[in-house]
Coordinates of C-alpha atoms and ligand atoms in Angstrom, one line a residue:
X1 CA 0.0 0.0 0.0
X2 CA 2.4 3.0 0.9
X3 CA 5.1 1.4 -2.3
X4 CA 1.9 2.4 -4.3
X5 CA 1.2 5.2 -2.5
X6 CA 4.8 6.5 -3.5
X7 CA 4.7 5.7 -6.9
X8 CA 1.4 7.6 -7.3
X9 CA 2.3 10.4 -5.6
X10 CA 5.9 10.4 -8.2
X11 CA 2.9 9.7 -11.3
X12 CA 1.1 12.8 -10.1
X13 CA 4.2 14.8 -9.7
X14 CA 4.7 14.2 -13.3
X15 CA 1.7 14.4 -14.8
X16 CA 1.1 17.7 -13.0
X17 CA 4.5 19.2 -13.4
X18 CA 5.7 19.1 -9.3
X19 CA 8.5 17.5 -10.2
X20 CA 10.4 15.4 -13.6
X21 CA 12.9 13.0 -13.9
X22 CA 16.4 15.1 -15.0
X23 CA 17.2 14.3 -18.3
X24 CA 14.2 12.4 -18.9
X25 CA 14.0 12.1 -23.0
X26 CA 17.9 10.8 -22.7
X27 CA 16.9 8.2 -20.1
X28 CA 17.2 10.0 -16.7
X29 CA 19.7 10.8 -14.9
X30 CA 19.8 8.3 -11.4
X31 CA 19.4 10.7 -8.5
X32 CA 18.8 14.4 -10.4
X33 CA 15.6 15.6 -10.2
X34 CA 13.9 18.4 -11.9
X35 CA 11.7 20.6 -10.3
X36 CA 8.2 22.1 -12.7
X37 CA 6.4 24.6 -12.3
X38 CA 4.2 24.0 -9.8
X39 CA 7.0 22.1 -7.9
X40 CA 9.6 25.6 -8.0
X41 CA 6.5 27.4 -7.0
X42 CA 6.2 25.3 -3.9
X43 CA 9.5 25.3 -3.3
X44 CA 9.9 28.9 -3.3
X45 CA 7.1 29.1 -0.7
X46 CA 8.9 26.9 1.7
X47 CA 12.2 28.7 1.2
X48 CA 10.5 32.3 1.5
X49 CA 8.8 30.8 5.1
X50 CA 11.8 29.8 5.9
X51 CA 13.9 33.1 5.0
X52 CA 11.1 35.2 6.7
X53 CA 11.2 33.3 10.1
X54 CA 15.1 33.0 10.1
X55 CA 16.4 36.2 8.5
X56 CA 13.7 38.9 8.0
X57 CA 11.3 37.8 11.3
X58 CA 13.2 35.7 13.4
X59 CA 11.9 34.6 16.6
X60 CA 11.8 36.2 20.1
X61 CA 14.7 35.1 22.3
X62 CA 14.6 32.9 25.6
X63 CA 15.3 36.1 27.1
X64 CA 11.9 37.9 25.4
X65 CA 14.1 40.1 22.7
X66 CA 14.3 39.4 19.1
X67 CA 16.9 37.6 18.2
X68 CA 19.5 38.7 14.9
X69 CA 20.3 36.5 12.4
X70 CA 21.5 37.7 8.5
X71 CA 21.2 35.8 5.5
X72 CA 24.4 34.5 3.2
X73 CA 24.9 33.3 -0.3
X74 CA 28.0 32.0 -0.7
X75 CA 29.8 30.1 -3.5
X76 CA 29.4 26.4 -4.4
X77 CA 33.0 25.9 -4.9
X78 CA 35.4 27.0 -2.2
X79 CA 39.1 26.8 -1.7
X80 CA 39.2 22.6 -1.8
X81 CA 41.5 23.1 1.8
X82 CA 37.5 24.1 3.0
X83 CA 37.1 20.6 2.9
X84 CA 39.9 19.3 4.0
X85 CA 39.5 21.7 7.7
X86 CA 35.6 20.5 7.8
X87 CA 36.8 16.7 7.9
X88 CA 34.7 16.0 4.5
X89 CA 37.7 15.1 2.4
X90 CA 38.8 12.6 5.3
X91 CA 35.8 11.6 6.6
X92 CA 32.8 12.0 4.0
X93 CA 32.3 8.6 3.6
X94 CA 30.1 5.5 3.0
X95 CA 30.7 2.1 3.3
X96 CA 29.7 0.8 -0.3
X97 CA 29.7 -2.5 -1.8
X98 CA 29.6 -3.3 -5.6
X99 CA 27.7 -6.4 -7.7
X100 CA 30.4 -7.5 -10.5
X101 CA 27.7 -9.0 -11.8
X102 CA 24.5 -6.3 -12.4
X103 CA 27.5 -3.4 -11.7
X104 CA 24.7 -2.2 -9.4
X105 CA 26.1 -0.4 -6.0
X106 CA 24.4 -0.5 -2.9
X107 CA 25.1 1.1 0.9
X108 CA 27.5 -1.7 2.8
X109 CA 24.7 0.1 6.0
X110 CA 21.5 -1.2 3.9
X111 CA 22.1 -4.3 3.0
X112 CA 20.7 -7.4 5.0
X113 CA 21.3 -11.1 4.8
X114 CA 19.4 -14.2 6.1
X115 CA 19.9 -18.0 5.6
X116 CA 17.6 -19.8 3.5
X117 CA 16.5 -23.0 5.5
X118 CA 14.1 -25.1 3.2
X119 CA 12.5 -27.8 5.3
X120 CA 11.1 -31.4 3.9
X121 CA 9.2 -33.2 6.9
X122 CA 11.7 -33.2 9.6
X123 CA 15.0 -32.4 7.6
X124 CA 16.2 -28.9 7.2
X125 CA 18.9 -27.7 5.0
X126 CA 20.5 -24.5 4.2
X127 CA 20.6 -23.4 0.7
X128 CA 22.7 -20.4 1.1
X129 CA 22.6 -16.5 1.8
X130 CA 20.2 -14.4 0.2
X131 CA 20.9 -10.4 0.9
X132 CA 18.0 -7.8 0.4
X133 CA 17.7 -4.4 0.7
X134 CA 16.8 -2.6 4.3
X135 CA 13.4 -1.5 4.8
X136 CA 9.5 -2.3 5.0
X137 CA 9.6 -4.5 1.9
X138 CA 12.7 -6.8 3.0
X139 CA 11.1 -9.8 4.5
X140 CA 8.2 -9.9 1.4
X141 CA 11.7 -9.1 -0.9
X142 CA 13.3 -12.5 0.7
X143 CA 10.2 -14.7 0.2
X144 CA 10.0 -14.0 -3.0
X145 CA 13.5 -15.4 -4.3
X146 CA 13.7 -17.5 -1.8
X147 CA 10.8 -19.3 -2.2
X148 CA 12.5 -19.8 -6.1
X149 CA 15.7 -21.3 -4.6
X150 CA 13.4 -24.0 -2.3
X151 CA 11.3 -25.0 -5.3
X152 CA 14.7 -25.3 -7.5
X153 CA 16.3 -27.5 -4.8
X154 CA 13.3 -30.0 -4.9
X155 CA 10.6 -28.5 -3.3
X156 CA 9.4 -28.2 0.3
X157 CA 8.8 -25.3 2.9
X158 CA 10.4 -22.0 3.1
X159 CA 10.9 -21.2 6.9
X160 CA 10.6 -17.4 6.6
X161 CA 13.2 -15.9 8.6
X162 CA 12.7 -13.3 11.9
X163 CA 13.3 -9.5 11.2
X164 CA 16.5 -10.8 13.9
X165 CA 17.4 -13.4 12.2
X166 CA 18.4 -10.4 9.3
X167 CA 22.2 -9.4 9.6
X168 CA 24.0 -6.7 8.5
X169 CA 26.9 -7.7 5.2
X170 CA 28.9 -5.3 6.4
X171 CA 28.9 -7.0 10.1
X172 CA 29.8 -10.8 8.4
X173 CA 33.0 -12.4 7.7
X174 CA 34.2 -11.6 4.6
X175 CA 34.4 -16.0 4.2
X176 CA 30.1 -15.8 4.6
X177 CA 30.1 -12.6 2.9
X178 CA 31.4 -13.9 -0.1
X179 CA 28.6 -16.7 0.3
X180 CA 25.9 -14.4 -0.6
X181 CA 23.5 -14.1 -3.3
X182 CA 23.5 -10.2 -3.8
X183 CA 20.2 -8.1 -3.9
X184 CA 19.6 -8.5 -8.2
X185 CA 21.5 -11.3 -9.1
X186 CA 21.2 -15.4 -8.7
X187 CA 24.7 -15.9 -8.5
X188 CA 26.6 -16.1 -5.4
X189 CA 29.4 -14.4 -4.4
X190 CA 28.8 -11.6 -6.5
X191 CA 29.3 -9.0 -4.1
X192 CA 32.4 -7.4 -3.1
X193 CA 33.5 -6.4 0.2
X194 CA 32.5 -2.8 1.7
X195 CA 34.3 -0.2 0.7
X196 CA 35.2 3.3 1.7
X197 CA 33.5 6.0 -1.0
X198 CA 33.9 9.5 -0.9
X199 CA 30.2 11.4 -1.1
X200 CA 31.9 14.9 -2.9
X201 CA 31.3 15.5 -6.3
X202 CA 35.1 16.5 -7.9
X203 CA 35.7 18.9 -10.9
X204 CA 38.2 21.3 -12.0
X205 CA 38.6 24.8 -12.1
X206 CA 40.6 26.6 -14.5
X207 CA 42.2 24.8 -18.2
X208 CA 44.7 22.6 -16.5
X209 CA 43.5 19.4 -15.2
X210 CA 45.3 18.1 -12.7
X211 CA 45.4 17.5 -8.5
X212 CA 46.1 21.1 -7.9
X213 CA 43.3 22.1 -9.7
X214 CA 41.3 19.9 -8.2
X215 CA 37.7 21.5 -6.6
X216 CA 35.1 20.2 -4.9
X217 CA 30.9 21.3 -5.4
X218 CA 29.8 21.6 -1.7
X219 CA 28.4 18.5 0.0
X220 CA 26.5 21.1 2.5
X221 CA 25.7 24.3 2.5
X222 CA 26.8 25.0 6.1
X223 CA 30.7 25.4 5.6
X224 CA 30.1 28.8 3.5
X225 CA 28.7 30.0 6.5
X226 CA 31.9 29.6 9.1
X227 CA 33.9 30.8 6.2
X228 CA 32.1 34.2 6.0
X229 CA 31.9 34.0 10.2
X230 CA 35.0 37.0 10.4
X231 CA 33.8 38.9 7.2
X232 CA 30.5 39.0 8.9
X233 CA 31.4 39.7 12.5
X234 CA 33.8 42.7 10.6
X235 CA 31.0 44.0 8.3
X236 CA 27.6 43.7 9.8
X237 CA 27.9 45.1 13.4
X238 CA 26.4 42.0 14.8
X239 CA 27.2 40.6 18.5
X240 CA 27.2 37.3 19.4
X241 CA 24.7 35.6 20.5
X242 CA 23.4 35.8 16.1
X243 CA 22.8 33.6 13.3
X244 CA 23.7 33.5 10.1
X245 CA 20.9 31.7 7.2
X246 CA 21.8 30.4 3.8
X247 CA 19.3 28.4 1.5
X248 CA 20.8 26.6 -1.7
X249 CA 22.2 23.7 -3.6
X250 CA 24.4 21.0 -1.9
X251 CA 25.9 17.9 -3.8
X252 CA 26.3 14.3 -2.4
X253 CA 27.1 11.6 -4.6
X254 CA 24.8 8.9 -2.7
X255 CA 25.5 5.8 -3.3
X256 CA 22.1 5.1 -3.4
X257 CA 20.1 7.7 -4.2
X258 CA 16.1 6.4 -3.9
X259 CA 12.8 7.2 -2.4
X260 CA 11.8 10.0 -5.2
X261 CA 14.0 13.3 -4.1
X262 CA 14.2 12.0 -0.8
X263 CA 18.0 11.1 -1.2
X264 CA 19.2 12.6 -4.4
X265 CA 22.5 13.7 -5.4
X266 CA 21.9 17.2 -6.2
X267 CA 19.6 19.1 -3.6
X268 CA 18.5 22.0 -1.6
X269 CA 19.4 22.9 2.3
X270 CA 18.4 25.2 4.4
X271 CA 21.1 25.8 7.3
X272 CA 21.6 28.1 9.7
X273 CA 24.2 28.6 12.0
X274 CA 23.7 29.9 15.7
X275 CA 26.7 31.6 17.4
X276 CA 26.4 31.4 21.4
X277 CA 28.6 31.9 24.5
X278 CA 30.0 28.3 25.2
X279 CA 28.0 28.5 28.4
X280 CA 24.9 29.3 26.9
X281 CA 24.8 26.6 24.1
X282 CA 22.9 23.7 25.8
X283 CA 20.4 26.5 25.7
X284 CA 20.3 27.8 22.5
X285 CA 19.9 23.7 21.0
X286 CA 16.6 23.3 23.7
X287 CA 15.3 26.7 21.8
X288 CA 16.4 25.9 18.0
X289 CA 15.1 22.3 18.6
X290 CA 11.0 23.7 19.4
X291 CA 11.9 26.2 16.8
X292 CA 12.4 24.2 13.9
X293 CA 9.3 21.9 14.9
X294 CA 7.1 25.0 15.4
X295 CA 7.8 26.1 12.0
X296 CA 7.3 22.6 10.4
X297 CA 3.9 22.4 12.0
X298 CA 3.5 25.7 10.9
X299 CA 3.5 24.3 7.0
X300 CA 0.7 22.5 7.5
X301 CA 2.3 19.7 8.5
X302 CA -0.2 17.1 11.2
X303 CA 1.7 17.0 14.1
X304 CA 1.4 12.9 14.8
X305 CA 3.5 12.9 11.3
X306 CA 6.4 14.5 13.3
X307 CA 8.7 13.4 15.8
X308 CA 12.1 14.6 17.6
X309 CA 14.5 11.1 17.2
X310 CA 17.6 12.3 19.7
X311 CA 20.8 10.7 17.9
X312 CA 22.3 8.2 20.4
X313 CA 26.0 8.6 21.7
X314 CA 27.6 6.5 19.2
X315 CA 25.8 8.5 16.0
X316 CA 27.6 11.6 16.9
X317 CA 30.0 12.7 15.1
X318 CA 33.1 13.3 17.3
X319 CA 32.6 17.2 17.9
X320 CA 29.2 16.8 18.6
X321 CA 27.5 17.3 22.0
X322 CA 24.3 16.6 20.7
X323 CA 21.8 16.4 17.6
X324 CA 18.1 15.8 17.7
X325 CA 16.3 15.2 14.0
X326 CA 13.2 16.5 13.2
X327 CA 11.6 13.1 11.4
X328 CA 8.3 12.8 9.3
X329 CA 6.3 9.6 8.2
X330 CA 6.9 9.3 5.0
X331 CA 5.0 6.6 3.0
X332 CA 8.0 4.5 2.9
X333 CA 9.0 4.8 6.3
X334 CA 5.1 4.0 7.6
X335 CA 4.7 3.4 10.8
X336 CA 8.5 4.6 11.3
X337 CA 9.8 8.0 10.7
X338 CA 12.6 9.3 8.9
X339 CA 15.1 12.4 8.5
X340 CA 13.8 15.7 7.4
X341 CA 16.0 18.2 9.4
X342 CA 19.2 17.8 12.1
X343 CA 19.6 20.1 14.6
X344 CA 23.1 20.0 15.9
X345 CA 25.5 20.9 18.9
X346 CA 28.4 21.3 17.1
X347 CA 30.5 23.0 19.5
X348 CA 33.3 24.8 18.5
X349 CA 34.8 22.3 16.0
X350 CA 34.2 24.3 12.7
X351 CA 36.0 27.2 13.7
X352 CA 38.8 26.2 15.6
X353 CA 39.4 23.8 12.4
X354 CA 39.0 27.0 10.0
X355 CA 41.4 29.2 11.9
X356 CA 44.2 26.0 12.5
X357 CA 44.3 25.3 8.8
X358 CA 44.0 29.2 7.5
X359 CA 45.6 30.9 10.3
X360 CA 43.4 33.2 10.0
X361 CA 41.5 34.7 13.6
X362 CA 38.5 33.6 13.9
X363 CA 38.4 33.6 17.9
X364 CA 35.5 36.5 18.9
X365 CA 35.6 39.4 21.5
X366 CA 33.1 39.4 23.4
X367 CA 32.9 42.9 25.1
X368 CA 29.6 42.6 27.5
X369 CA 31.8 39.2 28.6
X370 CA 35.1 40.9 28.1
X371 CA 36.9 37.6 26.7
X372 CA 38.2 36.1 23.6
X373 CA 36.9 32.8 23.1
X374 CA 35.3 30.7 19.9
X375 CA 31.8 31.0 19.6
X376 CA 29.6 27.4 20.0
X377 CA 27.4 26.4 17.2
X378 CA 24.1 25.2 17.2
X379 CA 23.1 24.2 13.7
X380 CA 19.6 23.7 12.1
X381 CA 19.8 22.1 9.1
X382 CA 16.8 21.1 7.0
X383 CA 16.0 19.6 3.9
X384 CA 14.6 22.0 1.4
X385 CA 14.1 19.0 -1.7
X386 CA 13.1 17.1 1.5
X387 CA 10.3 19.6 2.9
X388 CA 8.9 19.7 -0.4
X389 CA 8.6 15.8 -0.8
X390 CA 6.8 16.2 3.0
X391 CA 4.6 18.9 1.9
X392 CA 3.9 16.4 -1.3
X393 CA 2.8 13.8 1.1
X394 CA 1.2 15.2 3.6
X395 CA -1.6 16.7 0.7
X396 CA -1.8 13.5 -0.5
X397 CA -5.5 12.8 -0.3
X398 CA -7.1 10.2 -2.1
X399 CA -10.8 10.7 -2.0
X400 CA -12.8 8.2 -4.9
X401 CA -16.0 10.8 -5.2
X402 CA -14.2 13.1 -7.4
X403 CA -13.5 12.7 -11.2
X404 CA -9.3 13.4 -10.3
X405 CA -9.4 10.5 -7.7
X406 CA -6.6 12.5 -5.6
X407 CA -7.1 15.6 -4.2
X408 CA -3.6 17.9 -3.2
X409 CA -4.4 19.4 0.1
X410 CA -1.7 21.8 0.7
X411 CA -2.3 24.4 3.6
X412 CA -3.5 27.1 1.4
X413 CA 0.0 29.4 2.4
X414 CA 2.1 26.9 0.7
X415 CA 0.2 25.9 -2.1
X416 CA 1.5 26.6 -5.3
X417 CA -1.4 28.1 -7.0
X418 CA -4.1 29.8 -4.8
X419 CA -6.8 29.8 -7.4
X420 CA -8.8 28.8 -10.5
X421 CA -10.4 31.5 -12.3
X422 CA -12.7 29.9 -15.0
X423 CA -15.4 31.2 -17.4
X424 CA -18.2 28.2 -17.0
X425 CA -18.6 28.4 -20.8
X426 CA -16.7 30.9 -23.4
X427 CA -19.7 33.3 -24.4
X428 CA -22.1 35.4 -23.5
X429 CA -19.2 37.6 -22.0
X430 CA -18.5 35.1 -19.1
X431 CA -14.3 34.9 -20.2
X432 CA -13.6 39.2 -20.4
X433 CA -15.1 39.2 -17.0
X434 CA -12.9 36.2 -15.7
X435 CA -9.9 37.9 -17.6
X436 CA -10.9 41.1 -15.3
X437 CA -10.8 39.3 -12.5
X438 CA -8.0 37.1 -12.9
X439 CA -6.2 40.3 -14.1
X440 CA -6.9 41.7 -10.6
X441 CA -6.0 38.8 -8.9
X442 CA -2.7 37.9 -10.4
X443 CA -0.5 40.5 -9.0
X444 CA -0.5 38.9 -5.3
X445 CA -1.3 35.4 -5.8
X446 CA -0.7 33.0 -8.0
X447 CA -3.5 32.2 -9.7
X448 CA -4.4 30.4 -13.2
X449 CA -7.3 31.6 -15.5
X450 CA -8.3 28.5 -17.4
X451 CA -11.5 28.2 -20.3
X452 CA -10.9 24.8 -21.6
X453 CA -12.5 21.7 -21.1
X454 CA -15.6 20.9 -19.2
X455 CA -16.0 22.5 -15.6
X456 CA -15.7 19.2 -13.9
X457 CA -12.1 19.2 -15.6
X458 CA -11.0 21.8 -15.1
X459 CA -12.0 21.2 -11.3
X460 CA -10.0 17.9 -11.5
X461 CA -6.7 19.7 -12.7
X462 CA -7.1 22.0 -9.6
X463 CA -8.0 19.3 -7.0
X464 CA -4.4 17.9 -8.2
X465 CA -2.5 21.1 -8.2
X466 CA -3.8 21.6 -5.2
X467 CA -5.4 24.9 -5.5
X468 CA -7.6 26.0 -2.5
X469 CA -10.4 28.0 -4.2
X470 CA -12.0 28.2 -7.9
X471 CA -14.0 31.1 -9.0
X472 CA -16.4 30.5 -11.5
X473 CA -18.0 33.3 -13.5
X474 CA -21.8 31.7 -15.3
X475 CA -25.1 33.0 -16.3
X476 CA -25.7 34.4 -12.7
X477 CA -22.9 36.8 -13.0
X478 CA -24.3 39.2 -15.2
X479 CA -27.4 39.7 -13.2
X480 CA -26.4 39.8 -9.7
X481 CA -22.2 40.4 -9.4
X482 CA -21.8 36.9 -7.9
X483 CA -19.2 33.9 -8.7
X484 CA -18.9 30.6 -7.7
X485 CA -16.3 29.9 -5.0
X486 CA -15.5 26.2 -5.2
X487 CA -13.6 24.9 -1.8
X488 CA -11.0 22.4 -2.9
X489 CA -11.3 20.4 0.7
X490 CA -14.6 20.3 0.6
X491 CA -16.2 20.3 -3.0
X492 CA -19.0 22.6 -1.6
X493 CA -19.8 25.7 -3.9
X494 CA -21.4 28.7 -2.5
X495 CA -21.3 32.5 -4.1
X496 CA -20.0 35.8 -3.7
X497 CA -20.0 39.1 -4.5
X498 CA -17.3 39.4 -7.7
X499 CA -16.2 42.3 -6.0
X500 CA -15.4 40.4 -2.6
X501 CA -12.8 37.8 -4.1
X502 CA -10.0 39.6 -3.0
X503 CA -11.0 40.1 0.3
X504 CA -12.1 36.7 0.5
X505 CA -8.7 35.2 -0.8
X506 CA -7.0 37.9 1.8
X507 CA -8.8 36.7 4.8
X508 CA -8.3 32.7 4.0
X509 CA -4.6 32.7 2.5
X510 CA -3.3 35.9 4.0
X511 CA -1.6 38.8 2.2
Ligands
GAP601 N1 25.5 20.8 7.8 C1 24.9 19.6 8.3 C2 24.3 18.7 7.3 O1 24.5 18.9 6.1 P1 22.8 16.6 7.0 O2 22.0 15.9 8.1 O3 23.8 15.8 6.3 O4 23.5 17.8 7.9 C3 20.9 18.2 6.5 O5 21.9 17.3 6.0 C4 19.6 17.9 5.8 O6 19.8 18.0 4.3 C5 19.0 16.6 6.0 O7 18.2 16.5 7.2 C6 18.1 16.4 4.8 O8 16.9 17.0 4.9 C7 18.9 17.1 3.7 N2 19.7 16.1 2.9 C8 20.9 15.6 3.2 N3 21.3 14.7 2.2 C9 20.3 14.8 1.3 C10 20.1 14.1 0.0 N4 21.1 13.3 -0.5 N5 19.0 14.4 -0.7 C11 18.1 15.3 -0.2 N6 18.2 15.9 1.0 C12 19.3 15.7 1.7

């Protein structure tokens, strides 16, 4: 049910133009996404929330004062030694492990083995390792082939293994390891043994190829941030505790990208970095985590689709103190949750990295305090690909009554077009007055004027962009001023005054 669910929600993004395959007419591209133009529409209203409540309206402190944080867009190529301070060039890595056979390359961290023990009457034998791929589907995945390899071997019952009775490739000896029947093949032993790969993408900049010219597109968009931390404190008379937000592109290549734009390989963040006191860090993290959820929830999002998942001691990275994620229930994580946004204790580790390997000062004076020290970091860092595939979910309504089977109910802030503006038939001077008020419209919401088809289509197009309202100008206009509104949650139509649209729209999207 939620695999289907998935794959109707990627059909709809398609057919509706959320979101495309990259490259699609030349086969795709595995793990690029485009984004249409309902989907950048949507987009951009998640980013602009976002920018508004971090940079331009950013929350009231613990301590009842507004809090400063300034925006930043800085470059997606940086000096390479950028990542060589951050640890990325040392320590981006996953463990990945290769099929010779299908050349297909999998996460060492998702792949699971079990033994397949066919039973006839009392005897039992093993017929070998089958691995599948982590996740809801994995015990079906394992039945499937491994009923096959019972009925090759004579027949007889398949004794369907225990989610514990799964273990991790990457945990096995590399003797059982090479034993295994990989995830797409039938052949054993096709699998090669994990192996460390870096997740940056590597190009070149200037005409001469070689190491020294060697650059690397940004696996986060955070590092841009501590590397404009000086020209900031120098330029914009800010005093610590403030933030500093940047929204943009980041690059990982996944070794599995999957799950729609979940985990692609090109995609959007939204980070922000907090610098604190040391003392007042712990803090700071309690505030940014109920923060961060706040504004999720304030998307729209139902808040028994949310949780907080603290990392455990042994998932933190080494100069961590702490990091909470903010996780959602995505239909392929039903009933469990997974990563939409970290929010980090980082410490002091960027920093004192940046000013060991460029010398350059980077320790703050704090004058209230009167001391030098390196400011602590407390780091949101969210999805912005990733809220979008949420927001896709969460409006994912199926509802059989109407003609578009599937209605999109977006909270009407975020959705990408506000309204349908429709002339129930082209004469009798219904479409100049729909052009008159879509022209009047247009200039503060999105809106799309649309006067072909039948009604009941053109209904059906906006239940699946998701549009919150259609006006409809018929017969009735003329005579009395009155449209049609149409509710998309609802599918109840009731009528008002042509002249009260705007207000209407005002008062139930805001503006
Ligand atoms: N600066 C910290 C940092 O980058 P992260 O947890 O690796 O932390 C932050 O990334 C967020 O970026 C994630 O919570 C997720 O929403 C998003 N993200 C990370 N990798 C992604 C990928 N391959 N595709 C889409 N979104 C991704």
């Amino acid at each position: 049910m939620a695999e289907n669910v998935m794959e109707e929600i990627v059909a709809l993004c398609k057919r509706r133009g959320f979101v495309y395959p990259a490259s699609e007419i030349y086969g795709g591209i595995n793990g690029f996404w485009d984004y249409g133009p309902l989907g950048v529409q949507l987009k951009n209203n998640i980013r602009d929330s976002w920018w508004k409540t971090m940079v331009e309206c950013p929350p009231i402190g613990p301590d009842g004062h507004p809090i400063c944080i300034v925006g930043l867009d800085s470059s997606i190529i940086q000096n390479p030694k950028t990542w060589v301070a951050s640890g990325h060039v040392g320590g981006f890595n996953d463990p990945m492990v290769d099929c010779r056979e299908t050349k297909s390359r999998y996460r060492a961290d998702h792949i699971k083995c079990a033994q397949v023990v066919q039973a006839k009457g009392e005897e039992k034998h093993d017929l070998g390792w089958l691995a599948v791929l982590e996740g809801d589907q994995m015990i079906v995945d394992f039945e499937k082939r491994a009923k096959k390899l019972v009925k090759k071997a004579g027949g007889g019952e398949l004794i369907t293994p225990e989610f514990d009775d799964f273990h991790l490739f990457m945990n096995m000896t590399p003797e059982i390891q090479q034993q295994v029947t990989g995830p797409d093949t039938k052949t054993p032993g096709t699998l090669t043994e994990p192996r460390m790969f870096n997740l940056m993408f590597e190009s070149y900049a200037g005409a001469i190829q070689d190491e020294s010219s060697k650059v690397y597109l940004r696996p986060e968009t955070a590092q841009g941030i501590f590397l404009n931390f000086k020209n900031t404190v120098d330029t914009m008379r800010v005093k610590i505790p403030f933030g500093i937000a940047q929204i943009g592109k980041a690059f990982r290549n996944e070794v599995t990208p999957r799950n729609f734009i979940f985990r692609s390989r090109e995609f959007e963040q939204m980070e922000m970095e907090w610098f604190c006191p040391p003392d007042d860090a712990r803090q700071w993290y309690d505030f940014w985590k109920q923060q961060r959820m706040d504004w999720w929830l304030s998307l729209g999002i139902k808040k028994e689709n949310l949780i907080f998942r603290d990392h455990d001691d042994d998932e933190l990275a080494h100069y961590s103190k702490a990091c909470v994620d903010v996780e959602y229930k995505y239909p392929f994580t039903a009933p469990g949750f997974g990563e939409l946004e970290g929010i980090a204790h980082r410490g002091c580790f960027d920093l004192t990295q940046h000013k060991e390997h460029s010398k350059a000062k980077l320790e703050y004076f704090d004058q209230q305090r009167n001391e030098r020290y390196i400011p602590h970091v407390i780091e949101p860092a969210g999805g912005l690909t990733r809220g979008l595939l949420v927001l896709l979910c969460e409006a994912y309504t199926i509802d059989e009554s109407r003609p578009s089977k599937v209605v999109m109910k977006f909270d009407p802030k975020m959705a990408p077009v506000k309204a349908g503006i429709f002339p129930l038939v082209n004469k009798d001077g219904m479409p100049e007055i729909a052009e008159k008020l879509y022209l009047e419209l247009r200039s503060k919401y999105v809106c799309q004027f649309d006067s072909k088809q039948s009604i009941g289509k053109r209904y059906a197009r906006m239940d699946e962009a998701g549009a919150p309202y259609c006006f409809t100008i018929d017969g009735q206009t003329k005579e009395d001023n009155t449209v049609t509104v149409r509710d998309r949650d609802t599918a109840e139509q009731s009528r008002i005054s042509i002249d009260k649209v705007a207000g209407f729209l005002a008062e139930k999207i805001g503006k």
